[in-house]
Structure formats: structure tokens, C-alpha cells
Amino acid sequence: MTPPDASHNRWSDLDRPPLNATALRRGLLRPDALWTSLEVVESTGSTNTDLAERARAGAAAEGTVLVAEEQTAGRGRLERSWTAPPRSGLFFSVYLEPGDIPVERWGWVPLLAGVAAATGLAKSAGVDMSLKWPNDLLVSVEGEERKTGGILGEFADDGIVVGLGINVSLRAEELPAPTAGSLALAGAVSTDRETLLRAVLRSLEHWYGAWKAADGDAAASGLQAAYAAGCATLDRRVRAELPGGASLVGEAVAIDGDGRLVLSTEDGLQQPVSAGDIVHLRGAAGGLT
């Protein structure tokens, strides 16, 4: 008999066991909880794409969580690809319906997810986390800032789908780029993905609840202050590469009430940036990040 292909064996890497969907549901789905359903799939192109399609078809309620053991066409901002070995990270999307909260405040939801993920991972993995505006999760690996996660939000039907990709157990030789990192490489005390996922989703439930209770007011809910406190972009000289090809250089001085990054430029102006790719010109170790 021909042995099965190890690449299709869900236990082929014993350091990376599969998620237990039943246990996750038991711990997260409660009558009074935000999370209403949770599904784990073996592989998909993109959990964001899948969940957005369900929402547009009316097949996703608020609190739906879709998790993939592997993403073959994961997407980051600016349509960048996001790939990682199966079961080496957390790849999931959630569907949220902010309801009567003014749509102009919905832009805070991906930033809220960043605060929630950083808070949840710091507690459960024991790793110092920071945020790079607008949607990157950073850790320190051998004294250097490395990206270990990213967040992508997109409107779908009457809500918003928020996807998170977090490198958990990636080894040095598996990193997709020299600037990438993982929780394991940052010295995490735990790389148990079920523990980490529960922590992130519970933190997300907390912050989303506080934000909704404040009618989407990021200042009143404490979200604006929390994001600023954990943001590695602030107080640094940065270059904002803007849509359309223009760029802007200045010191990042604040996160405003709309979630925009405020740059103080050399001509003394305070310029808010609502979208763009941010390059840290003075990294923690004096280099570009």
C-alpha cells in the first residue's frame, strides 16, 4: 500500500497540531457573547474573501468567525500576498455589524482589532507587542522590530469583515521576508494556537463592546488612547507613501479622532494621513522598518 502524502496528513508536523473547533466553540460561543458561530476549515484562498461573500449573500450573522489552517491566497493591504506553512499561524476573519454607529467611524474597526490582538497576544504569549500604523503587529526579534501580523478590513453587506493573519510558530528559515517575525522567534511562552485565538477573540469582544457602547467614539471608549499607547509609529520620523504615488515625510505626532496618522512636516504643518504605506525612517536600532 502506498503511504499517504505527508503534506496532506493533518498530523504531519507534530509541533503544529490542528485546531479543535469543538473546544473553541465551547469556550467562545455563549448566549450573551459577541461570537455566534465558529468554523475551522483545512485550507482556503482567503478567509476574508470567503466571509465577505457569505455576508453579501446574507449567510453570515454578526459574530461569525471563520478560521483556516492554511491560506493559499491570503491578502494584506495594497493587495499584498500573505502566505505561511499550514498550522504555523492564526488565519481568521470575523464579521461585525456596527449597526447605528455612523459609518464614518467604522474606520476604527481595523485599528480596534489591532489593539485587541496586541493586548490578547501580549497576555497569552507573554511577548511585548506593538502596532505599526495602520494595521501591522510588531514584535522584537534579536533586538529588531519584525512584523508578525497584519489586519485587513473590508465592507460587506451591512457590516465589515476583519481578517487577521498572525505568524505563531514560523521558524527563521520559513519567514517570507527579512523584516518578518513570529511569536516563537520573539520568545513566546506559549505558541498554543487555541489559547492564543481565544485570547484574541475575547479581547476583540471587549474592545468592540466598549467602542459600540460609546457610539463609536474612539476617545470616549478609550480606544484612541490605547492605540496611541501601543503604536510604535508615533514619535518617529516616517515616510508616508500615499495612494497615487505621492509621499510625505514628517514626524508622526498623533492618532486623531478619525484614526488618521498626523505628521508634523518640515514646513511646520500638521498633516493627517488617512491611507498609505508607512516606512519608519528611524527604526528602534537606527535602521529602516
Short mmCIF file of C-alpha atoms in Angstrom, two decimals:
data_model
loop_
_atom_site.label_atom_id
_atom_site.label_comp_id
_atom_site.label_asym_id
_atom_site.label_seq_id
_atom_site.Cartn_x
_atom_site.Cartn_y
_atom_site.Cartn_z
CA MET A 1 0.00 0.00 0.00
CA THR A 2 1.31 3.46 -0.89
CA PRO A 3 1.69 5.65 2.23
CA PRO A 4 -0.35 8.86 2.24
CA ASP A 5 1.35 12.04 1.14
CA ALA A 6 2.67 13.68 4.33
CA SER A 7 1.68 17.09 3.00
CA HIS A 8 -1.98 16.01 3.27
CA ASN A 9 -1.65 14.47 6.74
CA ARG A 10 -3.16 16.78 9.32
CA TRP A 11 -0.63 15.44 11.86
CA SER A 12 2.40 15.62 9.54
CA ASP A 13 4.03 18.30 11.73
CA LEU A 14 3.58 17.25 15.35
CA ASP A 15 4.76 20.68 16.54
CA ARG A 16 1.74 22.15 14.77
CA PRO A 17 -1.37 20.21 15.79
CA PRO A 18 -4.71 21.09 14.19
CA LEU A 19 -7.18 23.36 15.94
CA ASN A 20 -10.00 21.75 17.89
CA ALA A 21 -13.09 23.55 16.60
CA THR A 22 -15.37 21.90 19.16
CA ALA A 23 -13.26 23.12 22.08
CA LEU A 24 -13.04 26.61 20.59
CA ARG A 25 -16.82 26.79 20.21
CA ARG A 26 -17.30 25.57 23.76
CA GLY A 27 -15.05 28.33 25.08
CA LEU A 28 -16.25 31.21 22.91
CA LEU A 29 -19.89 30.72 21.89
CA ARG A 30 -22.16 31.74 24.74
CA PRO A 31 -25.71 33.13 24.73
CA ASP A 32 -24.52 36.60 25.78
CA ALA A 33 -21.31 36.62 23.72
CA LEU A 34 -20.47 38.51 20.55
CA TRP A 35 -19.36 35.33 18.80
CA THR A 36 -22.27 33.41 17.29
CA SER A 37 -20.58 30.77 15.13
CA LEU A 38 -17.07 29.47 14.56
CA GLU A 39 -15.86 27.28 11.71
CA VAL A 40 -12.39 25.89 11.07
CA VAL A 41 -11.54 24.88 7.50
CA GLU A 42 -8.46 22.95 6.44
CA SER A 43 -7.48 25.28 3.60
CA THR A 44 -8.90 28.20 1.65
CA GLY A 45 -7.73 31.00 -0.55
CA SER A 46 -8.70 33.81 1.81
CA THR A 47 -10.94 33.80 4.87
CA ASN A 48 -11.76 37.46 4.20
CA THR A 49 -12.94 36.70 0.68
CA ASP A 50 -14.99 33.72 1.84
CA LEU A 51 -16.63 35.53 4.72
CA ALA A 52 -17.34 38.66 2.68
CA GLU A 53 -19.10 36.51 0.06
CA ARG A 54 -21.20 34.88 2.78
CA ALA A 55 -22.13 38.27 4.23
CA ARG A 56 -23.16 39.64 0.85
CA ALA A 57 -25.31 36.54 0.34
CA GLY A 58 -26.98 37.05 3.72
CA ALA A 59 -25.35 33.88 5.07
CA ALA A 60 -23.28 35.43 7.87
CA ALA A 61 -24.60 36.86 11.12
CA GLU A 62 -22.69 39.30 13.29
CA GLY A 63 -20.15 37.39 15.32
CA THR A 64 -19.34 34.81 12.64
CA VAL A 65 -15.72 33.59 12.88
CA LEU A 66 -14.03 31.75 10.01
CA VAL A 67 -10.63 30.18 10.68
CA ALA A 68 -8.32 28.45 8.19
CA GLU A 69 -5.46 26.11 8.99
CA GLU A 70 -3.88 27.34 5.76
CA GLN A 71 -4.47 30.27 3.42
CA THR A 72 -3.28 29.90 -0.16
CA ALA A 73 -4.22 33.40 -1.31
CA GLY A 74 -4.20 35.47 1.86
CA ARG A 75 -4.32 39.22 1.30
CA GLY A 76 -2.79 42.14 3.11
CA ARG A 77 -3.14 45.84 2.45
CA LEU A 78 -2.44 47.09 -1.10
CA GLU A 79 -3.27 43.57 -2.36
CA ARG A 80 -0.03 42.13 -0.98
CA SER A 81 0.02 38.37 -0.59
CA TRP A 82 0.25 36.65 2.80
CA THR A 83 1.47 33.07 2.87
CA ALA A 84 2.70 30.73 5.61
CA PRO A 85 3.03 26.98 6.17
CA PRO A 86 -0.14 25.13 7.27
CA ARG A 87 -0.95 25.49 11.00
CA SER A 88 2.01 27.82 11.55
CA GLY A 89 -0.17 30.76 12.49
CA LEU A 90 -3.64 32.12 13.06
CA PHE A 91 -5.50 32.98 9.88
CA PHE A 92 -9.07 34.08 10.53
CA SER A 93 -11.77 36.61 9.77
CA VAL A 94 -14.73 37.91 11.74
CA TYR A 95 -17.92 39.59 10.61
CA LEU A 96 -19.18 42.60 12.57
CA GLU A 97 -22.23 44.81 12.14
CA PRO A 98 -21.72 48.16 13.91
CA GLY A 99 -25.37 48.96 13.23
CA ASP A 100 -26.38 52.54 14.05
CA ILE A 101 -22.82 53.74 14.61
CA PRO A 102 -22.04 56.43 12.00
CA VAL A 103 -20.28 54.83 9.03
CA GLU A 104 -17.53 57.45 9.17
CA ARG A 105 -16.46 55.90 12.48
CA TRP A 106 -16.24 52.37 11.10
CA GLY A 107 -12.66 53.04 10.02
CA TRP A 108 -11.71 52.49 13.64
CA VAL A 109 -12.69 48.80 13.50
CA PRO A 110 -9.40 47.51 11.95
CA LEU A 111 -7.45 49.69 14.41
CA LEU A 112 -9.60 48.28 17.21
CA ALA A 113 -8.69 44.78 16.01
CA GLY A 114 -5.03 45.74 16.23
CA VAL A 115 -5.38 46.87 19.84
CA ALA A 116 -7.33 43.72 20.67
CA ALA A 117 -4.81 41.41 19.02
CA ALA A 118 -1.81 43.11 20.60
CA THR A 119 -3.45 43.04 24.03
CA GLY A 120 -4.61 39.44 23.77
CA LEU A 121 -1.30 38.14 22.42
CA ALA A 122 0.78 40.04 24.97
CA LYS A 123 -1.15 38.35 27.77
CA SER A 124 -1.39 34.86 26.30
CA ALA A 125 2.01 34.59 24.60
CA GLY A 126 3.96 36.73 27.04
CA VAL A 127 5.50 38.77 24.23
CA ASP A 128 5.77 42.56 24.02
CA MET A 129 3.63 43.67 21.09
CA SER A 130 3.41 47.00 19.30
CA LEU A 131 1.41 48.44 16.43
CA LYS A 132 2.66 49.97 13.22
CA TRP A 133 0.03 52.29 11.79
CA PRO A 134 -2.36 51.40 10.39
CA ASN A 135 -2.53 47.62 10.64
CA ASP A 136 0.71 45.77 11.40
CA LEU A 137 1.55 43.84 14.56
CA LEU A 138 5.21 44.06 15.56
CA VAL A 139 7.44 42.02 17.84
CA SER A 140 11.13 42.24 18.68
CA VAL A 141 13.41 39.50 17.35
CA GLU A 142 17.07 39.79 18.36
CA GLY A 143 16.59 43.49 19.05
CA GLU A 144 14.95 44.26 15.72
CA GLU A 145 11.34 45.17 15.01
CA ARG A 146 9.69 42.48 12.94
CA LYS A 147 6.19 42.20 11.50
CA THR A 148 4.39 39.19 12.93
CA GLY A 149 0.85 40.02 11.91
CA GLY A 150 -1.42 42.10 9.76
CA ILE A 151 -5.06 43.17 9.70
CA LEU A 152 -7.36 43.84 6.75
CA GLY A 153 -10.88 45.24 6.94
CA GLU A 154 -13.43 45.47 4.13
CA PHE A 155 -17.07 46.46 3.93
CA ALA A 156 -19.52 43.65 3.21
CA ASP A 157 -23.31 43.98 3.10
CA ASP A 158 -24.39 45.83 6.27
CA GLY A 159 -21.15 45.19 8.14
CA ILE A 160 -17.42 44.83 7.96
CA VAL A 161 -15.21 41.79 7.64
CA VAL A 162 -11.94 42.00 9.55
CA GLY A 163 -9.21 39.50 8.78
CA LEU A 164 -6.13 38.78 10.88
CA GLY A 165 -3.02 36.86 9.95
CA ILE A 166 -0.56 36.17 12.77
CA ASN A 167 2.71 34.27 12.50
CA VAL A 168 2.88 31.98 15.52
CA SER A 169 5.44 29.20 15.11
CA LEU A 170 7.29 30.18 11.95
CA ARG A 171 10.96 29.25 12.08
CA ALA A 172 13.69 31.55 10.77
CA GLU A 173 14.07 29.60 7.52
CA GLU A 174 10.31 29.84 6.88
CA LEU A 175 9.98 33.61 7.12
CA PRO A 176 8.70 35.20 3.91
CA ALA A 177 10.94 38.27 4.25
CA PRO A 178 13.86 39.51 6.41
CA THR A 179 11.50 42.00 8.07
CA ALA A 180 9.08 39.28 9.17
CA GLY A 181 8.96 37.59 12.56
CA SER A 182 6.86 35.23 14.62
CA LEU A 183 5.75 34.85 18.21
CA ALA A 184 8.05 31.84 18.59
CA LEU A 185 11.09 33.78 17.39
CA ALA A 186 10.17 36.61 19.78
CA GLY A 187 10.37 34.18 22.72
CA ALA A 188 6.69 33.43 23.30
CA VAL A 189 5.95 31.44 26.45
CA SER A 190 3.10 29.74 24.59
CA THR A 191 2.52 29.00 20.92
CA ASP A 192 -0.67 27.02 21.54
CA ARG A 193 -2.89 28.41 18.83
CA GLU A 194 -6.16 27.63 20.59
CA THR A 195 -5.05 29.57 23.66
CA LEU A 196 -3.90 32.47 21.50
CA LEU A 197 -7.04 32.54 19.36
CA ARG A 198 -9.33 32.50 22.39
CA ALA A 199 -7.34 35.36 23.93
CA VAL A 200 -7.51 37.49 20.78
CA LEU A 201 -11.23 36.90 20.22
CA ARG A 202 -12.08 37.66 23.86
CA SER A 203 -10.01 40.84 23.69
CA LEU A 204 -11.72 41.80 20.43
CA GLU A 205 -15.11 41.22 22.02
CA HIS A 206 -14.15 43.50 24.92
CA TRP A 207 -12.87 46.38 22.77
CA TYR A 208 -15.68 46.13 20.23
CA GLY A 209 -18.24 46.19 23.03
CA ALA A 210 -16.66 49.26 24.61
CA TRP A 211 -16.47 51.06 21.26
CA LYS A 212 -20.11 50.29 20.43
CA ALA A 213 -21.24 51.36 23.90
CA ALA A 214 -19.59 54.74 23.25
CA ASP A 215 -21.42 55.03 19.88
CA GLY A 216 -18.16 54.53 18.02
CA ASP A 217 -16.40 57.39 19.82
CA ALA A 218 -12.78 56.24 19.96
CA ALA A 219 -11.83 58.78 22.61
CA ALA A 220 -14.74 58.07 24.94
CA SER A 221 -14.25 54.31 24.69
CA GLY A 222 -10.52 54.56 25.49
CA LEU A 223 -9.63 53.08 22.11
CA GLN A 224 -7.83 56.14 20.76
CA ALA A 225 -5.58 56.36 23.84
CA ALA A 226 -4.93 52.62 23.83
CA TYR A 227 -3.93 52.63 20.17
CA ALA A 228 -1.61 55.59 20.68
CA ALA A 229 -0.01 53.98 23.73
CA GLY A 230 0.84 50.84 21.77
CA CYS A 231 1.77 52.48 18.47
CA ALA A 232 5.44 52.16 17.53
CA THR A 233 4.95 54.67 14.69
CA LEU A 234 4.40 57.67 16.97
CA ASP A 235 7.32 59.95 17.85
CA ARG A 236 9.30 58.71 14.87
CA ARG A 237 10.27 60.21 11.56
CA VAL A 238 8.36 58.38 8.85
CA ARG A 239 7.63 58.45 5.16
CA ALA A 240 4.02 58.02 4.13
CA GLU A 241 3.73 56.55 0.64
CA LEU A 242 0.32 57.80 -0.40
CA PRO A 243 -2.20 56.44 -2.91
CA GLY A 244 -1.39 57.77 -6.36
CA GLY A 245 2.37 57.68 -5.89
CA ALA A 246 2.95 60.81 -3.79
CA SER A 247 4.84 60.66 -0.50
CA LEU A 248 5.06 62.73 2.64
CA VAL A 249 7.86 62.83 5.21
CA GLY A 250 7.47 64.04 8.77
CA GLU A 251 7.36 63.13 12.44
CA ALA A 252 4.37 61.05 13.48
CA VAL A 253 2.90 63.05 16.35
CA ALA A 254 -0.64 61.76 16.95
CA ILE A 255 -3.53 59.49 16.06
CA ASP A 256 -6.52 61.79 15.57
CA GLY A 257 -10.16 61.16 16.37
CA ASP A 258 -10.75 59.65 12.93
CA GLY A 259 -7.91 57.15 13.32
CA ARG A 260 -5.64 59.09 10.97
CA LEU A 261 -1.90 59.38 11.50
CA VAL A 262 -0.88 63.02 11.97
CA LEU A 263 2.53 64.02 10.60
CA SER A 264 4.40 67.16 11.52
CA THR A 265 6.21 68.14 8.33
CA GLU A 266 9.37 70.17 7.91
CA ASP A 267 7.36 73.23 6.90
CA GLY A 268 5.55 73.16 10.24
CA LEU A 269 2.24 71.81 9.03
CA GLN A 270 0.20 69.15 10.81
CA GLN A 271 -0.83 66.78 8.02
CA PRO A 272 -3.29 63.92 8.68
CA VAL A 273 -2.81 60.74 6.64
CA SER A 274 -5.87 58.53 6.21
CA ALA A 275 -4.34 55.86 3.97
CA GLY A 276 -0.87 54.91 2.87
CA ASP A 277 2.13 52.71 3.40
CA ILE A 278 4.27 53.89 6.31
CA VAL A 279 8.05 53.49 6.41
CA HIS A 280 9.77 54.08 9.74
CA LEU A 281 12.85 56.15 8.88
CA ARG A 282 14.31 55.88 12.39
CA GLY A 283 13.93 52.29 13.49
CA ALA A 284 14.47 51.00 17.02
CA ALA A 285 18.00 50.08 16.05
CA GLY A 286 18.56 53.05 13.78
CA GLY A 287 17.50 51.37 10.56
CA LEU A 288 14.53 51.45 8.25
CA THR A 289 11.43 49.46 9.25
#
